[in-house]
Every structure is written in C-alpha cells, then in structure tokens.
Short mmCIF file of C-alpha atoms in Angstrom, two decimals:
data_model
loop_
_atom_site.label_atom_id
_atom_site.label_comp_id
_atom_site.label_asym_id
_atom_site.label_seq_id
_atom_site.Cartn_x
_atom_site.Cartn_y
_atom_site.Cartn_z
CA MET A 170 1.21 -30.03 -37.08
CA SER A 171 -0.01 -27.23 -34.82
CA ILE A 172 0.63 -23.59 -35.64
CA PRO A 173 3.07 -22.07 -33.12
CA TYR A 174 1.86 -19.60 -30.53
CA ARG A 175 2.76 -16.07 -31.60
CA VAL A 176 1.67 -12.45 -31.74
CA GLN A 177 1.24 -11.78 -35.46
CA ASN A 178 -0.08 -8.28 -36.05
CA PRO A 179 -2.82 -8.68 -38.68
CA ALA A 180 -2.47 -5.04 -39.74
CA THR A 181 1.06 -5.77 -41.00
CA ASN A 182 1.25 -9.60 -40.97
CA GLU A 183 4.47 -9.19 -38.96
CA VAL A 184 5.28 -11.79 -36.30
CA VAL A 185 6.00 -9.60 -33.29
CA GLU A 186 6.71 -12.27 -30.69
CA SER A 187 6.77 -16.06 -30.51
CA PHE A 188 6.10 -18.45 -27.63
CA ASP A 189 7.24 -22.00 -27.02
CA THR A 190 4.61 -24.72 -27.10
CA ALA A 191 4.46 -26.62 -23.81
CA THR A 192 6.43 -29.83 -23.50
CA ASP A 193 4.59 -33.06 -22.76
CA GLN A 194 6.07 -33.03 -19.26
CA GLU A 195 4.83 -29.49 -18.67
CA ILE A 196 1.32 -30.60 -19.63
CA GLN A 197 1.53 -33.44 -17.10
CA ASP A 198 2.78 -31.01 -14.46
CA VAL A 199 -0.19 -28.70 -15.10
CA LEU A 200 -2.63 -31.60 -14.84
CA SER A 201 -1.12 -32.67 -11.54
CA LYS A 202 -1.03 -29.12 -10.17
CA ALA A 203 -4.62 -28.42 -11.21
CA HIS A 204 -5.94 -31.67 -9.76
CA GLU A 205 -4.14 -31.11 -6.46
CA ALA A 206 -5.29 -27.49 -6.17
CA PHE A 207 -8.88 -28.51 -6.86
CA GLN A 208 -8.93 -30.70 -3.73
CA THR A 209 -8.69 -27.55 -1.63
CA TRP A 210 -10.60 -25.13 -3.88
CA ARG A 211 -13.66 -27.38 -3.97
CA ASN A 212 -14.04 -26.92 -0.21
CA THR A 213 -13.85 -23.13 -0.18
CA SER A 214 -17.03 -21.21 0.54
CA PHE A 215 -18.98 -19.26 -2.04
CA ALA A 216 -18.06 -16.10 -0.15
CA GLU A 217 -14.34 -16.86 -0.50
CA ARG A 218 -14.70 -17.58 -4.20
CA ALA A 219 -16.84 -14.50 -4.78
CA LYS A 220 -14.27 -12.21 -3.15
CA ILE A 221 -11.59 -13.43 -5.58
CA VAL A 222 -13.79 -13.40 -8.68
CA ASN A 223 -15.10 -9.91 -7.88
CA LYS A 224 -11.52 -8.72 -7.39
CA ALA A 225 -10.63 -10.12 -10.82
CA ALA A 226 -13.56 -8.17 -12.27
CA ASP A 227 -12.23 -4.99 -10.67
CA LEU A 228 -8.76 -5.61 -12.10
CA LEU A 229 -10.22 -6.13 -15.58
CA ARG A 230 -11.95 -2.75 -15.38
CA GLU A 231 -8.83 -1.02 -14.08
CA ARG A 232 -6.66 -2.43 -16.87
CA LYS A 233 -9.10 -2.38 -19.77
CA THR A 234 -6.99 -0.07 -21.94
CA GLU A 235 -3.81 -2.07 -21.34
CA LEU A 236 -5.64 -5.32 -22.08
CA ALA A 237 -7.25 -3.83 -25.18
CA LYS A 238 -3.87 -2.87 -26.63
CA ILE A 239 -2.57 -6.40 -26.10
CA ALA A 240 -5.47 -8.01 -27.96
CA ALA A 241 -5.60 -5.36 -30.70
CA GLU A 242 -2.10 -6.28 -31.77
CA GLU A 243 -2.93 -9.99 -31.56
CA MET A 244 -6.18 -10.15 -33.51
CA GLY A 245 -6.88 -6.72 -34.98
CA LYS A 246 -9.98 -5.51 -33.12
CA GLN A 247 -10.17 -1.77 -32.57
CA ILE A 248 -9.40 -0.43 -29.09
CA PRO A 249 -12.89 0.92 -28.16
CA GLU A 250 -14.54 -2.41 -29.02
CA LEU A 251 -11.94 -4.27 -26.97
CA GLU A 252 -12.37 -1.94 -24.00
CA GLY A 253 -16.12 -2.64 -24.17
CA GLU A 254 -15.38 -6.36 -24.32
CA VAL A 255 -13.19 -6.17 -21.21
CA GLU A 256 -15.92 -4.23 -19.36
CA PHE A 257 -18.48 -6.87 -20.34
CA SER A 258 -16.11 -9.61 -19.21
CA ALA A 259 -15.84 -7.93 -15.82
CA ASN A 260 -19.64 -7.74 -15.60
CA ILE A 261 -19.86 -11.46 -16.35
CA LEU A 262 -17.44 -12.34 -13.54
CA ALA A 263 -19.33 -10.08 -11.12
CA PHE A 264 -22.66 -11.62 -12.16
CA TYR A 265 -21.49 -15.09 -11.14
CA ALA A 266 -19.75 -13.86 -7.99
CA ASP A 267 -23.04 -12.31 -6.90
CA ARG A 268 -25.47 -15.05 -8.03
CA ALA A 269 -23.78 -18.41 -7.63
CA GLU A 270 -24.38 -19.01 -3.94
CA GLU A 271 -28.10 -18.28 -4.08
CA TYR A 272 -28.63 -20.34 -7.23
CA SER A 273 -26.55 -23.26 -5.98
CA ALA A 274 -28.32 -23.64 -2.66
CA ASP A 275 -29.61 -27.11 -1.81
CA MET A 276 -32.97 -27.80 -3.46
CA PRO A 277 -35.44 -29.66 -1.18
CA ILE A 278 -37.20 -32.67 -2.74
CA GLU A 279 -40.36 -34.13 -1.25
CA VAL A 280 -39.93 -37.88 -0.81
CA PRO A 281 -41.69 -40.54 1.28
CA GLY A 282 -39.89 -42.00 4.27
CA GLY A 283 -37.12 -39.43 4.60
CA LYS A 284 -35.66 -36.08 3.66
CA ALA A 285 -33.82 -35.29 0.44
CA VAL A 286 -32.15 -32.42 -1.34
CA MET A 287 -30.41 -31.96 -4.65
CA ARG A 288 -26.95 -30.48 -4.19
CA ARG A 289 -24.76 -28.80 -6.81
CA LEU A 290 -21.22 -29.92 -6.08
CA PRO A 291 -17.91 -29.11 -7.83
CA LEU A 292 -17.11 -31.53 -10.62
CA GLY A 293 -13.35 -31.19 -11.04
CA VAL A 294 -10.82 -29.72 -13.44
CA LEU A 295 -12.21 -28.56 -16.79
CA LEU A 296 -10.56 -27.84 -20.12
CA GLY A 297 -11.59 -24.68 -21.96
CA ILE A 298 -10.67 -24.32 -25.65
CA MET A 299 -11.30 -20.72 -26.60
CA PRO A 300 -11.23 -18.77 -29.91
CA TRP A 301 -9.53 -15.51 -30.87
CA ASN A 302 -12.53 -13.39 -31.88
CA TYR A 303 -13.42 -12.32 -28.33
CA PRO A 304 -10.19 -13.06 -26.46
CA TYR A 305 -11.43 -11.88 -23.03
CA TYR A 306 -15.20 -12.36 -23.19
CA GLN A 307 -14.95 -16.00 -24.23
CA VAL A 308 -12.66 -16.77 -21.28
CA ALA A 309 -14.84 -14.85 -18.82
CA ARG A 310 -18.03 -16.66 -19.73
CA PHE A 311 -16.24 -20.01 -19.26
CA ALA A 312 -14.26 -19.11 -16.15
CA GLY A 313 -16.88 -17.12 -14.22
CA PRO A 314 -19.48 -19.83 -13.53
CA ASN A 315 -16.98 -22.65 -13.23
CA LEU A 316 -14.69 -20.94 -10.72
CA MET A 317 -17.73 -20.04 -8.65
CA ASN A 318 -18.84 -23.68 -8.84
CA GLY A 319 -15.53 -24.64 -7.23
CA ASN A 320 -14.06 -26.22 -10.36
CA GLY A 321 -10.52 -25.86 -11.65
CA ILE A 322 -9.64 -24.65 -15.14
CA ILE A 323 -7.08 -25.36 -17.82
CA LEU A 324 -7.28 -22.78 -20.61
CA LYS A 325 -6.10 -23.53 -24.13
CA HIS A 326 -6.57 -20.27 -26.04
CA ALA A 327 -6.10 -19.61 -29.75
CA GLU A 328 -2.51 -19.72 -30.99
CA ILE A 329 -2.68 -16.03 -31.94
CA CYS A 330 -3.77 -14.93 -28.44
CA PRO A 331 -0.86 -15.94 -26.20
CA LYS A 332 -0.47 -12.60 -24.41
CA SER A 333 -4.13 -11.92 -23.70
CA SER A 334 -4.61 -15.42 -22.30
CA ALA A 335 -1.53 -15.02 -20.09
CA ALA A 336 -2.82 -11.63 -18.94
CA PHE A 337 -6.12 -13.19 -17.86
CA GLU A 338 -4.30 -15.84 -15.83
CA LYS A 339 -2.16 -13.14 -14.19
CA ILE A 340 -5.25 -11.13 -13.22
CA PHE A 341 -6.82 -14.12 -11.46
CA LEU A 342 -3.59 -14.82 -9.58
CA GLU A 343 -3.34 -11.18 -8.49
CA ALA A 344 -6.98 -11.36 -7.38
CA GLY A 345 -6.02 -14.13 -4.97
CA LEU A 346 -6.93 -17.28 -6.85
CA PRO A 347 -4.81 -20.16 -5.56
CA GLU A 348 -2.02 -21.37 -7.81
CA GLY A 349 -3.19 -24.23 -10.01
CA ILE A 350 -6.88 -23.33 -10.23
CA PHE A 351 -6.58 -21.28 -13.46
CA ASN A 352 -3.88 -22.56 -15.81
CA ASN A 353 -3.04 -21.00 -19.17
CA VAL A 354 -1.27 -23.55 -21.40
CA TYR A 355 0.28 -23.27 -24.86
CA ALA A 356 -0.71 -26.79 -25.90
CA ASN A 357 -0.63 -28.37 -29.35
CA HIS A 358 -3.41 -30.50 -30.81
CA ASP A 359 -1.94 -33.81 -29.67
CA GLN A 360 -1.55 -32.48 -26.13
CA ILE A 361 -5.17 -31.33 -26.15
CA SER A 362 -6.18 -34.90 -26.95
CA THR A 363 -4.02 -36.09 -24.07
CA ILE A 364 -5.66 -33.61 -21.68
CA ILE A 365 -9.19 -34.62 -22.71
CA ALA A 366 -8.41 -38.30 -22.19
CA ASP A 367 -6.78 -37.76 -18.78
CA LYS A 368 -8.90 -39.01 -15.87
CA ARG A 369 -8.19 -35.82 -13.92
CA ILE A 370 -10.22 -33.81 -16.47
CA GLN A 371 -13.98 -33.86 -15.91
CA GLY A 372 -15.32 -31.82 -18.82
CA VAL A 373 -14.54 -29.76 -21.91
CA SER A 374 -15.95 -26.46 -23.18
CA LEU A 375 -15.13 -25.34 -26.71
CA THR A 376 -16.08 -22.33 -28.76
CA GLY A 377 -14.86 -22.61 -32.31
CA SER A 378 -15.51 -24.11 -35.71
CA GLU A 379 -17.90 -26.92 -36.49
CA ARG A 380 -14.92 -29.08 -37.49
CA ALA A 381 -13.11 -28.45 -34.19
CA GLY A 382 -16.29 -29.10 -32.24
CA ALA A 383 -16.85 -32.43 -33.93
CA ALA A 384 -13.27 -33.50 -33.19
CA VAL A 385 -13.41 -32.46 -29.53
CA ALA A 386 -16.87 -33.96 -28.99
CA SER A 387 -15.66 -37.25 -30.45
CA GLN A 388 -12.67 -37.35 -28.12
CA ALA A 389 -14.72 -36.28 -25.12
CA GLY A 390 -17.34 -38.91 -25.89
CA LYS A 391 -14.72 -41.62 -26.16
CA ALA A 392 -13.40 -40.58 -22.74
CA LEU A 393 -16.95 -40.30 -21.32
CA LYS A 394 -16.53 -36.59 -20.59
CA LYS A 395 -19.28 -34.02 -20.87
CA CYS A 396 -18.71 -31.12 -23.27
CA VAL A 397 -20.33 -27.79 -24.06
CA LEU A 398 -19.96 -26.61 -27.66
CA GLU A 399 -20.61 -23.27 -29.37
CA LEU A 400 -19.79 -23.68 -33.05
CA GLY A 401 -20.91 -20.61 -34.95
CA GLY A 402 -23.88 -19.74 -37.06
CA THR A 403 -25.43 -18.13 -40.12
CA ASP A 404 -27.88 -16.04 -38.15
CA PRO A 405 -30.96 -14.73 -40.00
CA TYR A 406 -31.76 -11.02 -39.68
CA ILE A 407 -35.26 -10.42 -41.01
CA VAL A 408 -36.56 -6.95 -41.93
CA LEU A 409 -40.31 -7.29 -42.52
CA ASP A 410 -41.08 -3.59 -42.83
CA THR A 411 -39.77 -0.21 -41.76
CA ASN A 412 -40.72 3.46 -41.89
CA ASP A 413 -37.09 4.36 -42.57
CA VAL A 414 -35.24 2.01 -44.93
CA LYS A 415 -31.96 3.91 -44.71
CA ASP A 416 -31.95 3.74 -40.94
CA ALA A 417 -32.83 0.03 -41.01
CA ALA A 418 -29.87 -0.56 -43.32
CA LYS A 419 -27.62 1.47 -41.03
CA VAL A 420 -28.63 -0.62 -38.00
CA ALA A 421 -28.11 -3.85 -39.93
CA TRP A 422 -24.71 -2.67 -41.16
CA GLY A 423 -23.63 -1.72 -37.62
CA LYS A 424 -24.34 -5.27 -36.49
CA ARG A 425 -22.57 -6.82 -39.50
CA ILE A 426 -19.38 -4.73 -39.21
CA ASP A 427 -19.01 -5.27 -35.45
CA ASN A 428 -15.68 -7.00 -34.76
CA THR A 429 -15.09 -6.77 -38.54
CA GLY A 430 -17.86 -9.31 -39.00
CA GLN A 431 -16.06 -11.95 -36.94
CA ALA A 432 -18.79 -12.86 -34.46
CA CYS A 433 -20.68 -16.12 -34.22
CA THR A 434 -23.90 -14.12 -33.83
CA SER A 435 -23.30 -11.71 -36.70
CA ASN A 436 -26.31 -11.14 -38.98
CA LYS A 437 -24.82 -13.29 -41.70
CA ARG A 438 -28.04 -13.66 -43.73
CA ILE A 439 -30.02 -10.42 -44.01
CA ILE A 440 -33.53 -11.23 -45.25
CA VAL A 441 -35.56 -8.25 -46.53
CA MET A 442 -39.09 -7.93 -47.89
CA ASP A 443 -39.13 -7.27 -51.62
CA ASP A 444 -40.98 -3.92 -51.42
CA ILE A 445 -38.04 -2.33 -49.56
CA TYR A 446 -35.26 -4.62 -50.82
CA ASP A 447 -33.81 -2.47 -53.60
CA GLU A 448 -33.56 0.65 -51.46
CA PHE A 449 -32.11 -1.39 -48.59
CA VAL A 450 -29.41 -2.92 -50.80
CA ASP A 451 -28.53 0.46 -52.32
CA GLU A 452 -28.03 1.93 -48.85
CA MET A 453 -25.92 -1.01 -47.69
CA VAL A 454 -23.72 -0.60 -50.77
CA ARG A 455 -23.39 3.13 -50.13
CA ILE A 456 -22.34 2.55 -46.51
CA ALA A 457 -19.88 -0.22 -47.43
CA LYS A 458 -18.23 1.98 -50.07
CA SER A 459 -17.76 4.77 -47.54
CA TYR A 460 -15.47 2.70 -45.31
CA LYS A 461 -11.70 3.10 -45.39
CA PRO A 462 -9.00 0.87 -43.85
CA GLY A 463 -7.91 1.95 -40.37
CA ASP A 464 -5.44 1.21 -37.61
CA PRO A 465 -7.01 -0.80 -34.73
CA LEU A 466 -4.72 1.00 -32.27
CA ASN A 467 -5.82 4.44 -33.52
CA PRO A 468 -9.39 3.98 -34.74
CA ASN A 469 -11.69 6.56 -36.35
CA GLU A 470 -15.28 6.64 -37.58
CA GLY A 471 -15.99 5.04 -40.94
CA GLU A 472 -13.05 2.66 -40.86
CA PHE A 473 -12.72 -1.07 -41.22
CA TYR A 474 -9.98 -3.11 -39.60
CA PRO A 475 -8.03 -6.25 -40.46
CA LEU A 476 -9.40 -9.71 -39.92
CA SER A 477 -7.69 -11.79 -37.26
CA SER A 478 -5.04 -13.14 -39.63
CA ARG A 479 -3.92 -13.25 -43.23
CA ASP A 480 -5.19 -16.84 -43.43
CA ALA A 481 -8.66 -15.73 -42.31
CA ALA A 482 -8.71 -12.95 -44.92
CA GLU A 483 -7.62 -15.32 -47.69
CA LYS A 484 -10.27 -17.88 -46.69
CA LEU A 485 -13.00 -15.21 -46.76
CA ASN A 486 -11.82 -13.99 -50.15
CA ASP A 487 -11.99 -17.54 -51.50
CA GLN A 488 -15.53 -17.94 -50.14
CA VAL A 489 -16.74 -14.73 -51.77
CA GLN A 490 -15.12 -15.58 -55.10
CA ARG A 491 -16.75 -19.02 -55.05
CA ALA A 492 -20.14 -17.45 -54.29
CA VAL A 493 -19.75 -15.19 -57.32
CA GLN A 494 -18.83 -18.18 -59.47
CA GLU A 495 -22.00 -19.89 -58.24
CA GLY A 496 -24.13 -16.93 -59.35
CA ALA A 497 -23.99 -14.33 -56.57
CA THR A 498 -23.64 -10.61 -57.31
CA LEU A 499 -20.81 -8.73 -55.61
CA HIS A 500 -21.94 -5.09 -55.50
CA THR A 501 -18.89 -3.64 -53.79
CA GLY A 502 -15.85 -4.55 -51.73
CA GLY A 503 -14.28 -7.97 -51.58
CA GLU A 504 -10.76 -6.64 -52.12
CA LEU A 505 -7.96 -8.50 -50.35
CA HIS A 506 -4.89 -6.55 -49.19
CA GLU A 507 -1.69 -7.61 -50.92
CA SER A 508 -0.05 -8.86 -47.72
CA ALA A 509 -1.92 -7.91 -44.52
CA ALA A 510 -5.32 -9.16 -43.26
CA TYR A 511 -7.49 -6.30 -44.55
CA TYR A 512 -10.54 -7.26 -46.59
CA SER A 513 -12.78 -4.45 -47.81
CA PRO A 514 -16.44 -4.62 -46.69
CA ALA A 515 -18.55 -6.43 -49.27
CA VAL A 516 -22.23 -6.61 -50.20
CA LEU A 517 -23.43 -9.86 -51.77
CA THR A 518 -26.86 -10.60 -53.23
CA ASP A 519 -28.34 -13.40 -55.34
CA VAL A 520 -26.43 -16.17 -53.54
CA PRO A 521 -28.22 -19.26 -54.90
CA VAL A 522 -30.31 -20.83 -52.15
CA GLY A 523 -29.10 -24.38 -51.60
CA SER A 524 -25.62 -23.77 -53.01
CA GLU A 525 -22.47 -24.53 -51.06
CA SER A 526 -21.92 -20.80 -50.55
CA TYR A 527 -25.45 -20.39 -49.20
CA TYR A 528 -24.69 -22.76 -46.33
CA ASP A 529 -21.25 -21.23 -45.63
CA GLU A 530 -20.51 -19.05 -42.64
CA PHE A 531 -18.84 -15.89 -43.97
CA PHE A 532 -16.68 -14.90 -41.00
CA GLY A 533 -15.89 -11.33 -41.95
CA PRO A 534 -17.36 -8.05 -43.28
CA VAL A 535 -19.67 -9.51 -45.92
CA ALA A 536 -23.34 -8.43 -45.95
CA GLU A 537 -25.30 -11.28 -47.55
CA ILE A 538 -28.78 -9.98 -48.48
CA TYR A 539 -31.84 -11.96 -49.65
CA SER A 540 -35.21 -10.81 -50.99
CA VAL A 541 -38.47 -12.47 -49.91
CA SER A 542 -42.11 -11.72 -50.69
CA SER A 543 -43.90 -13.09 -47.61
CA GLU A 544 -43.49 -13.93 -43.95
CA GLU A 545 -43.68 -17.63 -44.80
CA GLU A 546 -40.85 -17.29 -47.30
CA ALA A 547 -38.76 -15.37 -44.77
CA ILE A 548 -39.26 -18.09 -42.14
CA GLU A 549 -38.45 -20.87 -44.61
CA LEU A 550 -35.26 -19.12 -45.71
CA ALA A 551 -34.23 -18.35 -42.12
CA ASN A 552 -34.60 -21.98 -41.06
CA ASN A 553 -32.87 -23.36 -44.16
CA SER A 554 -29.51 -23.49 -42.41
CA ASN A 555 -27.24 -26.09 -40.89
CA TYR A 556 -26.88 -23.78 -37.89
CA GLY A 557 -29.24 -22.38 -35.28
CA LEU A 558 -27.48 -19.93 -33.00
CA GLY A 559 -29.19 -16.52 -32.95
CA GLY A 560 -31.22 -14.16 -35.07
CA ALA A 561 -33.44 -11.10 -35.13
CA VAL A 562 -36.76 -9.99 -36.64
CA PHE A 563 -37.72 -6.36 -37.25
CA SER A 564 -41.10 -4.72 -37.90
CA GLU A 565 -42.95 -1.54 -36.99
CA ASP A 566 -45.67 -3.95 -35.84
CA LYS A 567 -44.18 -5.69 -32.80
CA GLU A 568 -46.82 -8.43 -32.83
CA ARG A 569 -46.00 -9.21 -36.47
CA ALA A 570 -42.31 -9.49 -35.62
CA LYS A 571 -43.04 -11.69 -32.59
CA LYS A 572 -45.17 -14.02 -34.71
CA VAL A 573 -42.33 -14.54 -37.19
CA ALA A 574 -39.66 -14.77 -34.47
CA ASP A 575 -41.66 -17.55 -32.82
CA LYS A 576 -41.06 -19.72 -35.90
CA ILE A 577 -37.26 -19.31 -36.08
CA GLU A 578 -35.19 -22.40 -35.19
CA SER A 579 -32.39 -21.00 -33.04
CA GLY A 580 -31.07 -20.92 -29.51
CA MET A 581 -31.57 -17.16 -29.30
CA ILE A 582 -33.98 -14.84 -31.12
CA HIS A 583 -34.55 -11.09 -30.81
CA VAL A 584 -37.39 -8.78 -31.77
CA ASN A 585 -36.56 -5.26 -32.94
CA LEU A 586 -32.99 -5.47 -31.64
CA PRO A 587 -29.91 -6.93 -33.36
CA GLN A 588 -28.77 -8.67 -30.16
CA ALA A 589 -29.21 -8.27 -26.41
CA MET A 590 -25.85 -8.41 -24.62
CA THR A 591 -26.20 -9.21 -20.94
CA PRO A 592 -24.86 -11.93 -18.61
CA VAL A 593 -28.46 -12.65 -17.58
CA LEU A 594 -29.50 -14.23 -20.89
CA PRO A 595 -28.52 -17.80 -21.89
CA PHE A 596 -26.13 -18.10 -24.84
CA GLY A 597 -26.08 -21.17 -27.09
CA GLY A 598 -27.59 -22.82 -30.12
CA VAL A 599 -29.18 -25.82 -31.77
CA LYS A 600 -28.41 -27.86 -34.89
CA ASN A 601 -24.71 -27.63 -35.84
CA SER A 602 -24.28 -24.54 -33.66
CA GLY A 603 -23.60 -26.91 -30.78
CA PHE A 604 -25.20 -27.73 -27.45
CA GLY A 605 -25.17 -26.60 -23.85
CA ARG A 606 -25.63 -23.08 -22.56
CA GLU A 607 -23.25 -20.38 -21.42
CA LEU A 608 -24.07 -17.18 -19.53
CA SER A 609 -27.13 -16.78 -17.28
CA VAL A 610 -27.64 -19.04 -14.29
CA LEU A 611 -27.93 -21.97 -16.70
CA ALA A 612 -24.14 -21.95 -17.14
CA LEU A 613 -23.85 -22.85 -13.44
CA ASP A 614 -25.60 -26.16 -14.23
CA GLU A 615 -23.31 -27.36 -17.01
CA PHE A 616 -20.34 -28.68 -15.02
CA VAL A 617 -21.58 -29.64 -11.56
CA ASN A 618 -22.50 -32.86 -9.82
CA LYS A 619 -26.24 -32.56 -9.22
CA GLN A 620 -26.20 -34.97 -6.34
CA SER A 621 -29.29 -36.50 -4.78
CA PHE A 622 -28.72 -36.51 -0.99
CA TYR A 623 -31.26 -38.67 0.89
CA VAL A 624 -31.57 -39.22 4.64
CA ASN A 625 -33.86 -42.01 5.80
CA ASP A 626 -36.19 -41.18 8.66
#
C-alpha cells in the first residue's frame, strides 16, 4: 500500500497537510490530456518553447525564497541550500532553452545516391519519478531538456513533496506552457505501473533507490519503453596527500554534511592515506562534535538539520548500529532524536571491507573513513562497490591525483574538487548506479526519435 501524499515536517514529525491520491479515472484523464496536448506541442518551434522555459527560469529565481520555505517544511533542508537549489534549477532550464535548437539541428550524413540527415524529433509523453532530496533540481533536470525536445511530461514526485511539485507545475503554467504538457500527479504505486504500461507513454526517467529502479526498469522493459535511471552511490573520496590535514578534513566534511548527507553524490567513503589518517579522523570527529541541531527555517552556522523523515532517520540509525555490530568504530554522533528526524552527525571507521555495511549507502550525515597505504590500495577500495556514480581524488600533485582518478570506475570523477555543479557536465553512473545521462547536451539525446531522413536523387 502506498504512503499517502502529505507535508510531514521532519523537524517535528507533525503531519501539517494531507493530499488525496489521484483516482484511477483522474490518471486516465491526465494521460488523455497529456497525449492530446503533445500533438500540438510537438509542432511548436524551438523559439516558442525557449520563451516559455526561460520565463519559467525567471519565475523560479523570483520566487526562490517562497519555494525554499515550501520544501524546507516538506523535507527539512535549510533555506539557504534550498534557495541555491532553486537558482541552479533556473540555470538548468535556461541552459536548455538556450542550447536545444542549435544542438538539435539536422545532422547531414554523406550517403551514395541521395541526401540524408539525422533528425531529432519529439518522442511523446514521458513519466518522471522524482525523489525528495532535491525537490526542485531533480524536476528541472528532467523537465528542461524534455520540454525543449517537444515532449510532454507527467511528474510523479515523492509522497512527502506534494506542495513543491505542485508549485513547479504552477510556475510552468504561469510561464505559458500549454495545459497538459506538464502534469503533476499524486499517483500510487499501482497507478504508476498503469502509466508505464500505457501506450501513450514513451519513456520513463527515475531517480531513486536501487530497488525502485529495478522495479521500474522491469516494468518499462516489459512494455518496451526506454528508461533513464539514477540510483545512488557510495562515492569514493580519496585524499592522497595534503599540506593542511585540518583543512582537507574541513573540505571533506563540508561535502558530507551538504543536504544533511542526503545526496546521491555525497562522499560516502572517505579514503585517506595512512600517514595523515589519524590526524584527519581526529579533525573530522572534532568538527562533527561541534554541530548542534538547528531549525531549517532559521538556520545558523554549525548546525545540522533533520533528515527527510522519521523513517529515514530510523533506517540510518539501524545501518550505523549494524555496522558497529560488524566491527566498525563509532567515534561520535549516531544519536537518534526521540521523535523527530534529527540524527546527530557521526564518524565511522573500521567498517569491515566486504561486510554488508561496507556495501551499504548511508544516506545521511555519516562520515565513513578508511585508511590505505598506497595508491593501488586506494583504487582497489574505491572500485570495490556495487555502485559507480561519482567520486573525487585530492593531492598537492595534480598529476598524481589525475593518475589515480583515471582508474576509478564511475560515471563522474573529479580532481581536487568535491564536485563540479554545472548544467554543462553530464550526470549519471555505471554499475548499480543506473544508466543514461542527465544534464549537459547529452540529456537532449535520451528521449528523442533520432530519425534517418533520406531523399533519393
């Protein structure tokens, strides 16, 4: 049975507002409306689409504080981080509004006996299944390229994000998007299966858990629909050497605590050379201990915030306790609030390599630190993962860091930077992190008909 759509403030665990799940008839009405609207939208020019998508970007920027407050109450992220997320979402929409026409131009192909081009044509109505951890950014990176491609969208957001998803739909309508092209639905799991199987749906994009991805991919495959999946990671973060261990720990901590550790590309396995390991761990413990619980709506420096839900906090607590039972050392933190979704920042070491906990994704403020004695050991540890999303390698010697980074099995890798955040770079992974690419111009290729158009001379 699906969890009902609601705003449940994770700072208090109070259900603030509830929303009715769509009826089966309402789902059919949305499918019909979206399919009908697509027949017109597919024939609009890139200039017409760009005007609307750019207007939506402007509205996001104008309303970033209002939108941030909505999502903060839904999933607990602090206001400044959410305002930054809304700004980035606007930049993503503008990127596609400005780039799609040039990238999607007909591509000439040299052929004997005639003339040919490859065209990128709209595919149809797409289903997007989006998670709660970046309630605006996730939608923007799905909607931006696909609206500019001339496709229609049905959005099924997380059950705890009903107001932010509705706000995004409203912004597109106010920007001039025709009714039926962007549809926010409060669908249950059975209705999602119905939507995927419906012949009016041409593709599915999901960001979420490995389990959800496997289920959606299975259903999409059965219905012969393409899907794009982003399913999380246990990203390696390798510190080979540094002239300032305390600063290196501070940078690593800043990445790990971002969004209270609830990012697919968080540095979930911090791998440190043994000659600086002890000092690095000591500094991480000191920083973690300095944090106090805070209010996401009134944030201050040195505070941590609730996870997205009480269930998420309880799951993380169970994972940490199991890791300790398997032999890990909990240096600090790991304290679960008695009723709300707060979980104090934790530092874990000595997680046994190869254990169940080692392969887990700790989706929260848990710094998992490993000691290695060589570059080869660091690479082996980094690649010993079921996932392959992102990662980073740090060294005072850039060439040394590049050499190690070249050996990491992931969809994204960074040298001397925790993560580059720009619409220009492709986003996606390998292994159980999923397949397909979002962001960059590559996202414009995921859901289009790359049609060969040949004219005989």
